[in-house]
Structure formats: C-alpha cells, structure tokens
Coordinates of C-alpha atoms in Angstrom, one line a residue:
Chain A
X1 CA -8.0 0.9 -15.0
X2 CA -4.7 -0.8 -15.1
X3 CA -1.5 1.3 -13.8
X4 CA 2.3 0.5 -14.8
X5 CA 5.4 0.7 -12.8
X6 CA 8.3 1.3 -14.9
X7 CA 11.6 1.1 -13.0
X8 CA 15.2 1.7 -13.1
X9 CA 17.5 -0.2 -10.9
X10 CA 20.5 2.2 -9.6
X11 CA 23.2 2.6 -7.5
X12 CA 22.9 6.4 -5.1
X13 CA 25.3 7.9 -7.6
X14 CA 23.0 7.1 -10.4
X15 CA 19.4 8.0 -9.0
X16 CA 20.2 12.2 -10.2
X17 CA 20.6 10.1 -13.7
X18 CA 17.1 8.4 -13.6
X19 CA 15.1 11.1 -12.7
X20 CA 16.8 12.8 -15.4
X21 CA 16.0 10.1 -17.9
X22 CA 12.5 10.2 -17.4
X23 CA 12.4 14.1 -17.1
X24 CA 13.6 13.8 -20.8
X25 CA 10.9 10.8 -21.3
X26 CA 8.2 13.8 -20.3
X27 CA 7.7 12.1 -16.9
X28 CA 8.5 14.8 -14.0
X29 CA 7.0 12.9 -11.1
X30 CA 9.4 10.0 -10.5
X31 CA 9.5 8.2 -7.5
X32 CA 12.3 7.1 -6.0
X33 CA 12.3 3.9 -4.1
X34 CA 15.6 3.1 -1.5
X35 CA 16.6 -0.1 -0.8
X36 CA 16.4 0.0 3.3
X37 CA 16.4 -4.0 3.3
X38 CA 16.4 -4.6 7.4
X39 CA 14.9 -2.1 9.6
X40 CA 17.5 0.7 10.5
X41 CA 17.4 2.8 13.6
X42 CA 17.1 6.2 13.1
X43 CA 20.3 8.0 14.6
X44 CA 18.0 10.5 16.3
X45 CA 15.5 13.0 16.2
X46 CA 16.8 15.4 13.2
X47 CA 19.0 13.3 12.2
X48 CA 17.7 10.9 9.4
X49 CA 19.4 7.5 8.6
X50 CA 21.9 7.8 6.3
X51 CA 20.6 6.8 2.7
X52 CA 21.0 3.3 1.1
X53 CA 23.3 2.4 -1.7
X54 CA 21.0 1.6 -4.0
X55 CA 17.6 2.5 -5.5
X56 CA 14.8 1.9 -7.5
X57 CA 13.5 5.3 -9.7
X58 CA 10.3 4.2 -10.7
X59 CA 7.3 6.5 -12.8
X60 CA 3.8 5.2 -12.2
X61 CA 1.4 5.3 -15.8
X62 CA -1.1 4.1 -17.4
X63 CA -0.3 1.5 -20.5
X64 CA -1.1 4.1 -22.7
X65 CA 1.4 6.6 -21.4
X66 CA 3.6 4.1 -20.9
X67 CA 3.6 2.8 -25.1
X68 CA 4.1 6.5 -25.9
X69 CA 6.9 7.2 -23.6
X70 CA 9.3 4.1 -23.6
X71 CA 11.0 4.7 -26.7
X72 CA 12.3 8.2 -25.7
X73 CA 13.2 6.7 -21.8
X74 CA 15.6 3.8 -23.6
X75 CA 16.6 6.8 -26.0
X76 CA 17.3 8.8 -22.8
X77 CA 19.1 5.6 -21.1
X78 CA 21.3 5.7 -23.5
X79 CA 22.2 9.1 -23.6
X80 CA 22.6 9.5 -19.7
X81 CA 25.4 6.0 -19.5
X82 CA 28.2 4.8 -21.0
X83 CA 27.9 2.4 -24.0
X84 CA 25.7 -0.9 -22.7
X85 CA 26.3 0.1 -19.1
X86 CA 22.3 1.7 -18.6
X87 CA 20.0 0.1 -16.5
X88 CA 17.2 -1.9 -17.9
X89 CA 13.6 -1.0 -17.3
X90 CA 11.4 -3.4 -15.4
X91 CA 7.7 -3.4 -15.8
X92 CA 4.8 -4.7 -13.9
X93 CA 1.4 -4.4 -13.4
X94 CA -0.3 -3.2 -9.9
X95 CA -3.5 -3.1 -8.9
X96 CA -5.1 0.5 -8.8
X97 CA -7.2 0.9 -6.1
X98 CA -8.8 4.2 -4.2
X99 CA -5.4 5.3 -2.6
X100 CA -6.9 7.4 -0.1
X101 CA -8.0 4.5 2.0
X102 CA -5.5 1.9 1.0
X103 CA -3.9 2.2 4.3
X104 CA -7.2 0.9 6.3
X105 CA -6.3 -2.4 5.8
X106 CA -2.9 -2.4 7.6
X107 CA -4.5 -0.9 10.8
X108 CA -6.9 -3.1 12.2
X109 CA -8.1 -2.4 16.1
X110 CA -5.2 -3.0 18.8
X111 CA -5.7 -4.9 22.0
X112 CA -3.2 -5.1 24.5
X113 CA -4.2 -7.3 27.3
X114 CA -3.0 -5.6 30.4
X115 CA -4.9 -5.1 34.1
X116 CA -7.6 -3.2 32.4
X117 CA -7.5 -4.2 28.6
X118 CA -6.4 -1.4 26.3
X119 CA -7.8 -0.8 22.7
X120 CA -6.5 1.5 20.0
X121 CA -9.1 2.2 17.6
X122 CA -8.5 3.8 14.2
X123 CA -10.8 6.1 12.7
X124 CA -12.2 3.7 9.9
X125 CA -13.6 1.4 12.2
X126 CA -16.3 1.1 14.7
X127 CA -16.1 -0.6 18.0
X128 CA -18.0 -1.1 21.0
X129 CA -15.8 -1.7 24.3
X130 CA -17.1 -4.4 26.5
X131 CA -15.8 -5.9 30.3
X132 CA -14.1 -2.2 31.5
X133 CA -12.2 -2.0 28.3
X134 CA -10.2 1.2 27.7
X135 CA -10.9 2.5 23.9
X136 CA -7.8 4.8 22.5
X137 CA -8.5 6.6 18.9
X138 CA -5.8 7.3 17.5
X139 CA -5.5 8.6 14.0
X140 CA -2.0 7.2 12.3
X141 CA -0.2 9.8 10.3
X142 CA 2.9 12.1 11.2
X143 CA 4.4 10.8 14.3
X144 CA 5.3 8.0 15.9
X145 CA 2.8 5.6 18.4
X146 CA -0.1 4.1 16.3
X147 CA 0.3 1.2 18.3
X148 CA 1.6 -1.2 15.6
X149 CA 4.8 -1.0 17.0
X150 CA 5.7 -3.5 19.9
X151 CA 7.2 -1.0 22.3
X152 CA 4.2 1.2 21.9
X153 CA 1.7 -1.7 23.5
X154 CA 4.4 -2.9 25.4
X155 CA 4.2 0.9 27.0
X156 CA 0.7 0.7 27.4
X157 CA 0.1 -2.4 29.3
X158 CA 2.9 -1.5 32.0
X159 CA 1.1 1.8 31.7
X160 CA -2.4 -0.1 32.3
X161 CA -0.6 -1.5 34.8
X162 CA 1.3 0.9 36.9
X163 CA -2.7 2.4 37.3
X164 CA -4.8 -0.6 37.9
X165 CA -3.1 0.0 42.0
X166 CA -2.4 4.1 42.4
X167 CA -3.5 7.0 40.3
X168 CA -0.3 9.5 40.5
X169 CA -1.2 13.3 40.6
X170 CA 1.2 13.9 38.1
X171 CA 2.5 12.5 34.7
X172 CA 5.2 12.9 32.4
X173 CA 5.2 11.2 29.0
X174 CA 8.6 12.3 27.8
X175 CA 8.6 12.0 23.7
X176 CA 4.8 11.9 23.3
X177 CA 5.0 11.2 19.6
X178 CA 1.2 10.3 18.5
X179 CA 0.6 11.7 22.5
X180 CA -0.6 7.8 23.0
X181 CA 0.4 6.9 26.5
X182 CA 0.1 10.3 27.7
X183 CA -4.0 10.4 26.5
X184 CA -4.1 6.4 28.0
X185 CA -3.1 8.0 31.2
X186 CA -5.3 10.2 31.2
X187 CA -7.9 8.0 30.2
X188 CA -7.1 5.6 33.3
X189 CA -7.9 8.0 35.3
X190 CA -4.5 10.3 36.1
X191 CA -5.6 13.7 36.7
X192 CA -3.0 15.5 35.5
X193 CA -0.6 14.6 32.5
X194 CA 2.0 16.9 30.7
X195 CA 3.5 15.2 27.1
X196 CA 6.7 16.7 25.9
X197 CA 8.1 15.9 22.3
X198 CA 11.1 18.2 20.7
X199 CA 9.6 17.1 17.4
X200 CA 6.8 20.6 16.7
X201 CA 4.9 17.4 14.3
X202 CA 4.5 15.2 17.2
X203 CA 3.0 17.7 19.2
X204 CA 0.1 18.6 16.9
X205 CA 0.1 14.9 16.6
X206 CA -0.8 14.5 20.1
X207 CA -3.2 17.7 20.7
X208 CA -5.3 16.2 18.0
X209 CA -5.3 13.0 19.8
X210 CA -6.3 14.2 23.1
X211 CA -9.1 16.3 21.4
X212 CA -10.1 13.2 19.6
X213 CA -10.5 11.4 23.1
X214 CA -11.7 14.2 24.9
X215 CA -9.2 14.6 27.3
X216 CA -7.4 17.4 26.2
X217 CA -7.9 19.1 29.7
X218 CA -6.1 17.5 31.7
X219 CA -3.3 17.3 29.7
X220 CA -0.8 19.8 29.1
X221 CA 1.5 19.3 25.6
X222 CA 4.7 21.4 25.1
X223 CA 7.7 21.2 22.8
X224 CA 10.4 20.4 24.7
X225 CA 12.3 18.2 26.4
X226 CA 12.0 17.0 31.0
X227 CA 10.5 20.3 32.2
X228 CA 12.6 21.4 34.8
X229 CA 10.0 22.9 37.8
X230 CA 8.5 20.2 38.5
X231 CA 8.6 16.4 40.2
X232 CA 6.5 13.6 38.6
X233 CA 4.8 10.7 40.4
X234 CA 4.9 8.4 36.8
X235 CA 7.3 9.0 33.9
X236 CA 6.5 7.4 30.7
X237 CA 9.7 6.9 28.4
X238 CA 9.6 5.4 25.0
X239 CA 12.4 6.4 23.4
X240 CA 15.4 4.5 22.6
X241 CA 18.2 2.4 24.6
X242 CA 20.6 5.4 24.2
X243 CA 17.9 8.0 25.1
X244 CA 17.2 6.1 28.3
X245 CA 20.9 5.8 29.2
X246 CA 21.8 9.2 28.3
X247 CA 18.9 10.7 30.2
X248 CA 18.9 8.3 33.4
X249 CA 20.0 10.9 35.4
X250 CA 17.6 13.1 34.5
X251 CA 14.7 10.9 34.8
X252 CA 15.7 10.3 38.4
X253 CA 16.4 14.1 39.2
X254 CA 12.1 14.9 37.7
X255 CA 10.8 11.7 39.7
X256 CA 9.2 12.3 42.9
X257 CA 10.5 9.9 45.8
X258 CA 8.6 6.3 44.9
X259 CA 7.6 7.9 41.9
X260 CA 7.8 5.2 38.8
X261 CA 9.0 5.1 35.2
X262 CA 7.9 3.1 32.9
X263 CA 10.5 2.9 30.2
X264 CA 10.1 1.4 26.8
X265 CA 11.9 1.5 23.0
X266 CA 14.9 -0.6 23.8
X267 CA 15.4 -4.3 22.7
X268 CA 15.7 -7.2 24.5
X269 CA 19.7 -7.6 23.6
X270 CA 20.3 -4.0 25.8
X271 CA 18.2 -4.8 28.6
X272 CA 20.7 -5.1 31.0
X273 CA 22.6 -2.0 30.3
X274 CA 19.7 0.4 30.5
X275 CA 18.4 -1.6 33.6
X276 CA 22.1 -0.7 34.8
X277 CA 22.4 2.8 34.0
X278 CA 18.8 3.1 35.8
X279 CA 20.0 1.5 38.9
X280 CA 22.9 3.7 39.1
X281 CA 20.8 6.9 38.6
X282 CA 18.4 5.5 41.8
X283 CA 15.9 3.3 40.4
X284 CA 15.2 -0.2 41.8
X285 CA 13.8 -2.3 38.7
X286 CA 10.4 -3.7 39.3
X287 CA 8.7 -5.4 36.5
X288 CA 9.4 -6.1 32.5
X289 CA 7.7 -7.0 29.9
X290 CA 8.5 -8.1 26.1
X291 CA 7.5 -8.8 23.0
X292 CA 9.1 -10.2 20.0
X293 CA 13.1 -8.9 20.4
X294 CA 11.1 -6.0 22.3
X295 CA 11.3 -4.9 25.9
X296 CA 9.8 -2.4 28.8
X297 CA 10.4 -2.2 32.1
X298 CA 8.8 -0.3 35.0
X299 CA 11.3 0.8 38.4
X300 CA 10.6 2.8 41.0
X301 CA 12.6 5.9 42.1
X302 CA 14.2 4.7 45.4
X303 CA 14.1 7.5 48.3
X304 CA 17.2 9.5 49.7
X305 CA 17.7 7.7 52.8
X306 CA 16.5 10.6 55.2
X307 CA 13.0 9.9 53.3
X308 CA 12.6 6.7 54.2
X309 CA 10.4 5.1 56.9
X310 CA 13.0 3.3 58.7
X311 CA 12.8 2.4 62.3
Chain B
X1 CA 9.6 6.8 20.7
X2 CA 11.7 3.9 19.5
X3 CA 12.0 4.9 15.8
X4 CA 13.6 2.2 13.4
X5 CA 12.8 2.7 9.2
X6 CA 11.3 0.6 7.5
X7 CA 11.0 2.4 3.9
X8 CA 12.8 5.6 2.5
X9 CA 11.1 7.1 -0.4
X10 CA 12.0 10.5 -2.8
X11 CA 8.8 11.7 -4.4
X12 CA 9.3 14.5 -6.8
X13 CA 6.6 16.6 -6.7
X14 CA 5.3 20.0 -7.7
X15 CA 4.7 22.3 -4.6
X16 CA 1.5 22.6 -3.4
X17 CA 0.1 19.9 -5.8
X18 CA 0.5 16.5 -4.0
X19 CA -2.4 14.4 -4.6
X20 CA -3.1 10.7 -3.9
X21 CA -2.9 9.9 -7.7
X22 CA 0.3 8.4 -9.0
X23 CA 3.2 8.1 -7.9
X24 CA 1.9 9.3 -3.9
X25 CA -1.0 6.8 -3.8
X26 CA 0.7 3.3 -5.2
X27 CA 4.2 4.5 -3.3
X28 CA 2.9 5.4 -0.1
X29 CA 0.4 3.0 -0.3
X30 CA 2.5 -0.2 -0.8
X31 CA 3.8 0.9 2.9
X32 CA 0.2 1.3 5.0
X33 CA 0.9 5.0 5.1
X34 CA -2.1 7.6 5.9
X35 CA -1.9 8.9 2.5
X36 CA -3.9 12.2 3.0
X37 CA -1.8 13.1 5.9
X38 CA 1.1 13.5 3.5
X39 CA -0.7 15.1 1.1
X40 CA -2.1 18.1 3.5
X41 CA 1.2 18.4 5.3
X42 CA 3.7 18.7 2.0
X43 CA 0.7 21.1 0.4
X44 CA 1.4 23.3 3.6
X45 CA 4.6 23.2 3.6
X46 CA 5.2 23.7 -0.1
X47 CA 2.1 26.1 -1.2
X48 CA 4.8 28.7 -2.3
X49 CA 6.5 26.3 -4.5
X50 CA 4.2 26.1 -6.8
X51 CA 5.5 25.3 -10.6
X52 CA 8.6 23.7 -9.3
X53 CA 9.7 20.2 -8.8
X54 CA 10.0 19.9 -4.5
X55 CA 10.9 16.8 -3.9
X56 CA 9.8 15.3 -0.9
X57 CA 12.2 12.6 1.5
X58 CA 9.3 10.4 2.8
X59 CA 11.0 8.5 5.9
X60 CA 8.1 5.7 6.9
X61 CA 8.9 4.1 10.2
X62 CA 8.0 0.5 11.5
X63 CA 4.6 1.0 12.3
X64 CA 3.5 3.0 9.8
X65 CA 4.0 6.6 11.1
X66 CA 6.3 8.6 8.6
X67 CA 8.3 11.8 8.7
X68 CA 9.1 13.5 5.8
X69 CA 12.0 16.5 4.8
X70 CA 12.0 18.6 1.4
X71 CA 14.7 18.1 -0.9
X72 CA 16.7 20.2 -3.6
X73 CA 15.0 19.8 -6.7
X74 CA 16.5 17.3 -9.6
X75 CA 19.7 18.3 -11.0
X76 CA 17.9 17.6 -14.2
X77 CA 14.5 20.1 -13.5
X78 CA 17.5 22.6 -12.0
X79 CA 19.4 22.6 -15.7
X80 CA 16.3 22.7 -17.7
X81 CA 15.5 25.9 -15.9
X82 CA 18.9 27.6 -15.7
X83 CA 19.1 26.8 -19.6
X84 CA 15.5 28.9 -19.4
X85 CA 13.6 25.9 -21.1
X86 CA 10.1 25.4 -19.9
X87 CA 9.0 22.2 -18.9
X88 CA 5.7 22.7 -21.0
X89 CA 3.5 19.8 -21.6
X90 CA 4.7 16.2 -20.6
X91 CA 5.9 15.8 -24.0
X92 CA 8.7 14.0 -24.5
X93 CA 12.0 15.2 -25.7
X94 CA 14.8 12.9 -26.4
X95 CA 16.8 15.7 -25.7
X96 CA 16.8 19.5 -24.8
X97 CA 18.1 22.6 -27.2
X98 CA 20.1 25.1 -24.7
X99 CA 23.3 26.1 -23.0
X100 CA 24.1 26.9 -19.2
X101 CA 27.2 28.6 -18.2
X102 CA 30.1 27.5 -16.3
X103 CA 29.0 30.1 -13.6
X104 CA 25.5 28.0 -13.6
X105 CA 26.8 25.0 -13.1
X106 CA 29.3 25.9 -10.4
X107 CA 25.5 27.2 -8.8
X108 CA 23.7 23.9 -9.4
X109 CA 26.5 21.7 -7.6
X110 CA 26.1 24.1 -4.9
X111 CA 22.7 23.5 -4.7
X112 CA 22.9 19.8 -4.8
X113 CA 25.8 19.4 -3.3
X114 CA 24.3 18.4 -0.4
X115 CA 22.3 15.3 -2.2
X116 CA 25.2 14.1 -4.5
X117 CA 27.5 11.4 -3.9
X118 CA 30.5 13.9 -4.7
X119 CA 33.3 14.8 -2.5
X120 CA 33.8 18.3 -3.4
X121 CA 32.6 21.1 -5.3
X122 CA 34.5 20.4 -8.4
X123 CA 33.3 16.8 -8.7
X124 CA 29.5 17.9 -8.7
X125 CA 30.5 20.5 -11.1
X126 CA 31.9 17.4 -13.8
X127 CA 28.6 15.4 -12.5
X128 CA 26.1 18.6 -13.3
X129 CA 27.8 19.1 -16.1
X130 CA 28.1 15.7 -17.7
X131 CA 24.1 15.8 -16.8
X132 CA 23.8 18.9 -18.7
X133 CA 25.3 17.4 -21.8
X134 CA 23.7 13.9 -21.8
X135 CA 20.2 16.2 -21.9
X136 CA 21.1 17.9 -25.1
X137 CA 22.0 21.4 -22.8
X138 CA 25.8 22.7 -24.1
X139 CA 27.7 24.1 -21.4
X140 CA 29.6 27.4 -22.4
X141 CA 30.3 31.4 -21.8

C-alpha cells in the first residue's frame, strides 16, 4: 500500500500554525520534522540543544485520505496566514515497509580490531565468533553506545587493549550509557566493574545489557556520578571534551596509583587541551587512538612521589 | 558518552497509544531508530494521558540511540478543548464553532509558553489568540 507525506515548510514561530492546520484538516498526529542540518552537540545531560529555526510539519496518509483531506488543509492554510503568505504543501510518495524492523538494516555487526578483536552484535543477527573474538550484544534503543558511533569503538579497542597486558581488580565506567564498555570489561576478563550514569534511562539501558551478556554479576550499575569510597585500577570515560576537563581532577583523585583511564568522546581539534588538563591533574599520557575527526586516549595515573620505587 | 544530534523530531501523539504505524514508523524509521523501544517507553510514560494529544520531543543522536522529553500539547488541541469541542472522528472541519475566554487564553500561553517563540506572556496571549480565531473559536467574556 502506498503512504503519502504531505508537508509544510515553516519557520519555529510557524510550526504551532501547522499543526493547527492539519488539526482543522482532521489530521491530529502530525509530525514535526527540525531542520538540525550538521550534527550539534548536545549542551549536556538535561539540557537538550536548543531547537532549529525551521521545520518541516508533515502528516503521513494513505492517497485516499490524503484526496479527502487536502482541500480543507489549503482551506485551513489560508485561514491560519496572511493573504498569499501560507506555505505550500509538498507531496511525495515513500515506501511502506514493516516499521518495526526498519531499523535492522542500519545496524549491521561491529568489529573493532583491537589486541583481542571486539564484536558488537545486534539482536537480529546471528554470529559465530571465531580466532578469540570477544562477541558484545547490545540491543540499540534509549541510550547512548550502540557502537555506531566512533568514540564508542574507539573506547573499546583502547579498552581491548589496556587488558590484553593486566586485568585491574577494579573498574569504573563513568557515563555507562548502553553499559557497553563497562559489560566489554567485564567480558575481558575484569572481575569487578561498577557503571555509573546520572541519566535513570541509561542505567536500565545497561542492566539489560549485562543481563543480555551474562555478566551482570560482576558488575555493579548505580545512578550517579565518580563514587566517592573507592580507588579504581581502570577508569573508562566517554563523555565529552568539557566533561573530561571539568572532571580531570576528579578522575585523578578515584584512580589508584598506576591506575589507567582510558578517555574517549572528544575530537581530534581538542586533543591537546584535554591531554593538558589530564597532565595537570597527574596523568602521564600513554597511547591515542582516532578515527575520522574522532579521538581516545589512554594515561596512566602517575604516583605521589613517596610511592614510587626510586632508588 | 559523546552525544552530538543528528535528528530532532515532535510527534503528536495520543498518550498511551504510540504504535509503529504512521507518523512513528516512517519518522523514526527514516533515522535507523529502534522503533519499538519508543513505542514501549512513551506508552509508559504516557498511559495516563490517554485521550489527549502528548507530544513527544524525539532527540536521535549520531548513532542511532535517541532520548526523548514530553511536550505541552498543540496550542490548537489546547483551544479546541477549552472551547469544550470534542475532537470526534478525524473529520475535517474547515473551521470550529466556539468561544474561549480571555481568562482561557491567558491559561493557554501559560501553558505553552514555554514552547512558543514569544517573549512574554502577553505576546503568547495575541499568538493563542490569533490561533483561536484563524480556527473558527471567538474569543470573548
């Protein structure tokens, strides 16, 4: 069956307009579409980017709800604006399709070459992990890490790794999202990994993807931000270049002497300055990685000097 | 997590009734979004909303996770029911037979005051109201 989208092209102060002219049409389920363009940073948790200046208000229908509606929506058009100032209506045909699974085909399997290779696997498909790889499932939905993202794999393989060499008794994946790296961790062999997100979604998120790999024991997930009782031996950050510079000190104060952080969610462009603000809160870069305009880096918390093993 | 948007959408829904059919399936869809995640979580979140319009803010991030906040309903669906005129069947009206009050609208600008592109409290009120009477609703005591 064929399916219409008829849309009105508006500017913010005229979207209240459009859903009012198809509300008179008899169409109560509009959708309204923002113009994003670019990808925009969201400010931060909470705090949603403000909204673009324009919009598209489009109603999805079938052609036969669409031939008995259009007259009244240009009727309404003109009611709503000013003499020859309403928007025109554009129409085109999409495809219907089952809607329920339309989003398989934008989440294929994930491999991230690292020490020991990583996959994320989505619940659609099958897959049989060969040569020591490490299989994630991960179901995509209501928080962030489905490993689409560059500084999620990026993550991962310095996560892969940081563990090819040590296993760290304890681990702290601060802003868990989908709870990806903190279930890798676990997966690779940590024995102990608490995930933190202030986000209440992300944390359901991430207690349905430990169940879903079966490692749900050995890791603890809390809303919340660095717990305070406790020193970590790996810190896993993906958060943002402001997050990362805000929170340096912090991150330092919860790592154990030696411990390491691998920190991810930052471009390439702001590299140095979170590198900096690391180094002045007492970590001693190590390693980076990047992809695209992304980056990661791991550093290790250098000891107070009466720790050291000096002669 | 390194959260930059890709896609901003405003569904307007009735609570508790999200479905993938039209407009959630083809406008979520066109994005790669998990389109039965929505629908549980808004039907949660907006089982007591039932028989209103609840629009949802769909924010859908760059790789496909989303986040999504409710909104005030239209001004429009907010006039038709202060003028105590039922939305019925989807028939359509070119325009609606009621009035609001002054006192009404005053309420409604409140309400979407937080959603309109107007500066104060008086400027939604002229916006509300100019709504009101493009939709056939009078506005008087």
């Amino acid at each position: 069956m064929k399916l219409l989208r008829a849309a009105l092209a508006v500017d913010a102060a005229g979207v209240e307009r459009a859903i009012a002219a198809f509300e008179l049409a008899g169409v109560f389920d509009s959708a309204v579409e923002w113009e994003v363009g670019e990808p925009v940073e969201e400010p931060s948790w909470g705090q949603p980017a403000p909204l673009p200046e324009r919009a598209e208000v489009a109603a999805y229908l079938a052609p036969q709800r669409w031939q008995e509606i259009s007259a009244d929506l240009a009727a309404a058009l003109a009611r709503l604006w000013p003499p020859n100032a309403a928007p025109d209506i554009a129409v085109r045909e999409i495809p219907q399709r089952d809607w329920r699974t339309a989003w398989h085909e934008h989440f294929d399997l994930v491999r991230i070459p690292a020490a020991r290779t990583i996959v994320i696997r989505p619940p659609h498909l099958a897959y049989e992990p060969s040569g020591g790889e490490l299989v994630i499932d991960l179901a995509p939905g209501l928080a962030f890490g489905t490993g689409q993202h560059q500084s999620t794999r990026l993550a991962l393989a310095l996560l892969a790794d940081a563990l090819a060499d040590a296993q760290p008794p304890q681990v702290l994946d601060l802003g868990t999202g989908s709870g990806i790296l903190a279930v890798a961790a676990a997966k690779l062999g940590a024995p102990a990994v608490t995930a933190v997100d202030i986000d209440p979604l992300a944390v359901d998120a991430a207690r349905d993807t430990a169940r879903r790999n079966r490692v749900a024991d050995r890791i603890t997930i809390q809303r919340g931000s660095i717990p305070a009782s406790r020193r970590y031996d790996l810190i896993l950050a993906n958060l943002t270049a402001d997050l990362l510079q805000n929170l340096a000190s912090e991150l330092a104060a919860a790592a154990s002497p030696g411990g390491r952080l691998v920190a991810a969610g930052f471009l390439t462009s702001r590299r140095a300055e979170v590198a900096a603000a690391l180094e002045s809160a007492g970590f001693q870069m190590l390693n980076t990685r990047t992809e695209d305009e992304w980056c990661a880096l791991t550093a290790a918390k250098i000891p107070p000097r009466h720790d050291r093993n000096l002669c | 997590m390194a959260k930059r948007v890709r896609a901003v959408l405003t569904l307007q829904l009735e609570g508790g009734k999200a479905s993938p059919a039209p407009p959630v399936g083809p406008a979520l869809g066109q994005h790669g979004v998990s389109i039965m995640d929505f629908v549980k979580s808004y039907n949660e979140r907006t089982a007591n909303k039932a028989g209103e319009i609840a629009p949802a803010q769909i924010t859908i991030f760059e790789d496909r996770s989303f986040s999504f906040e409710l909104k005030t309903a239209p001004a429009s669906d907010l006039i038709r029911r202060a003028a105590g005129l039922s939305k019925g069947s989807a028939e359509p009206r070119r325009e609606l037979a009621g009035s609001i009050t002054p006192a009404q609208v005053r309420e409604i600008a409140q309400t979407k005051m937080p959603d309109l592109n107007a500066n104060d409290i008086e400027a939604a009120m002229l916006m509300i109201a100019g709504t009101a009477r493009s939709m056939g609703v009078e506005v008087k005591d």
